[in-house]
Structures are given as C-alpha cells and as structure tokens.
C-alpha cells in the first residue's frame, strides 16, 4: 500500500513539473497542445491555487514569478521522504 502512495506522489510531482515547463510556452486555442495544457492545468490547479492564495507571485520589476509550484514540489518531496 505504501509503495502505491509513493508512486502516486511521484507521478503527481512529475505532472506538476511538466506543467511548469508547459507554462513557458503559451497555448494557442484550438490546438492539441492547448488541450494537453488544459489537462495538466485541471490536474494541478486545485492544489496550486490554495498555495498561491497564501504565497502570491513574487514581483521582480515587470516580471512575476509564481512560487507555488516550487513550494508544492518541496512539500511533495518532503512528504515522499517521510512516507516512503
């Protein structure tokens, strides 16, 4: 049972990481990439939104850096080390 939970955490962290990389290239509506991006968005946004509510994006001049995926990856890795 523990190995199944560990695998689920690992897969979810991978999904978060893929979403981070996909966010660097904005999707064009109606494309296959946009559909794939939407799937990753729906899988990760319910967990990232509460983190983003507590930790708003960091402003650096004209740029904003969303730290919520970094926090989620750190918490997920910590959880994985405790459980697995």
Short mmCIF file of C-alpha atoms in Angstrom, two decimals:
data_model
loop_
_atom_site.label_atom_id
_atom_site.label_comp_id
_atom_site.label_asym_id
_atom_site.label_seq_id
_atom_site.Cartn_x
_atom_site.Cartn_y
_atom_site.Cartn_z
CA UNK A 1 0.00 0.00 0.00
CA UNK A 2 2.81 2.41 0.86
CA UNK A 3 4.50 1.82 -2.48
CA UNK A 4 1.26 2.73 -4.26
CA UNK A 5 1.07 6.04 -2.35
CA UNK A 6 4.73 6.70 -3.12
CA UNK A 7 4.12 6.05 -6.81
CA UNK A 8 1.08 8.37 -6.82
CA UNK A 9 3.10 11.17 -5.20
CA UNK A 10 5.95 10.67 -7.69
CA UNK A 11 3.56 10.77 -10.67
CA UNK A 12 1.82 13.90 -9.37
CA UNK A 13 5.14 15.68 -8.84
CA UNK A 14 6.07 14.79 -12.40
CA UNK A 15 2.74 16.23 -13.62
CA UNK A 16 3.48 19.47 -11.72
CA UNK A 17 6.94 19.65 -13.27
CA UNK A 18 5.56 19.10 -16.78
CA UNK A 19 3.01 21.86 -16.18
CA UNK A 20 5.79 24.24 -15.13
CA UNK A 21 7.67 23.58 -18.37
CA UNK A 22 4.48 23.84 -20.43
CA UNK A 23 3.65 27.20 -18.85
CA UNK A 24 6.72 28.70 -20.53
CA UNK A 25 5.03 28.27 -23.94
CA UNK A 26 1.55 29.80 -24.04
CA UNK A 27 -1.03 27.52 -25.69
CA UNK A 28 -2.79 28.59 -28.88
CA UNK A 29 -6.55 27.96 -28.54
CA UNK A 30 -7.87 25.03 -30.51
CA UNK A 31 -4.56 23.19 -30.82
CA UNK A 32 -3.62 19.78 -29.45
CA UNK A 33 -1.06 21.49 -27.23
CA UNK A 34 -3.85 23.63 -25.72
CA UNK A 35 -5.88 20.51 -24.96
CA UNK A 36 -2.92 18.83 -23.28
CA UNK A 37 -2.13 22.01 -21.36
CA UNK A 38 -5.73 22.15 -20.12
CA UNK A 39 -5.49 18.59 -18.77
CA UNK A 40 -2.33 19.41 -16.83
CA UNK A 41 -3.91 22.67 -15.62
CA UNK A 42 -7.00 20.86 -14.32
CA UNK A 43 -4.86 18.27 -12.55
CA UNK A 44 -2.61 20.75 -10.77
CA UNK A 45 -4.62 23.94 -10.23
CA UNK A 46 -6.75 22.59 -7.32
CA UNK A 47 -3.54 22.09 -5.32
CA UNK A 48 -1.63 25.13 -6.58
CA UNK A 49 -4.45 27.68 -6.07
CA UNK A 50 -4.51 27.45 -2.23
CA UNK A 51 -0.71 27.77 -2.12
CA UNK A 52 -0.93 30.77 -4.45
CA UNK A 53 -3.56 32.33 -2.16
CA UNK A 54 -1.12 32.20 0.77
CA UNK A 55 2.01 32.97 -1.27
CA UNK A 56 1.21 35.43 -4.08
CA UNK A 57 3.52 35.66 -7.12
CA UNK A 58 6.84 37.37 -6.45
CA UNK A 59 7.30 40.61 -8.38
CA UNK A 60 10.67 41.40 -9.89
CA UNK A 61 10.26 44.59 -11.90
CA UNK A 62 7.95 43.86 -14.83
CA UNK A 63 8.13 40.12 -14.25
CA UNK A 64 6.16 37.91 -11.86
CA UNK A 65 7.45 34.61 -10.55
CA UNK A 66 4.88 32.09 -9.32
CA UNK A 67 6.49 30.23 -6.44
CA UNK A 68 3.57 27.87 -5.79
CA UNK A 69 4.92 25.01 -7.96
CA UNK A 70 8.26 25.21 -6.17
CA UNK A 71 6.52 25.04 -2.79
CA UNK A 72 4.39 22.11 -3.96
CA UNK A 73 7.43 20.23 -5.29
CA UNK A 74 9.27 20.80 -2.00
CA UNK A 75 6.29 19.70 0.11
CA UNK A 76 5.68 16.68 -2.12
CA UNK A 77 9.31 15.62 -1.89
CA UNK A 78 9.26 16.05 1.88
CA UNK A 79 6.05 14.01 2.12
CA UNK A 80 7.59 11.35 -0.05
CA UNK A 81 10.66 11.12 2.17
CA UNK A 82 8.50 10.81 5.31
CA UNK A 83 6.15 8.18 3.89
CA UNK A 84 8.45 6.22 1.61
#
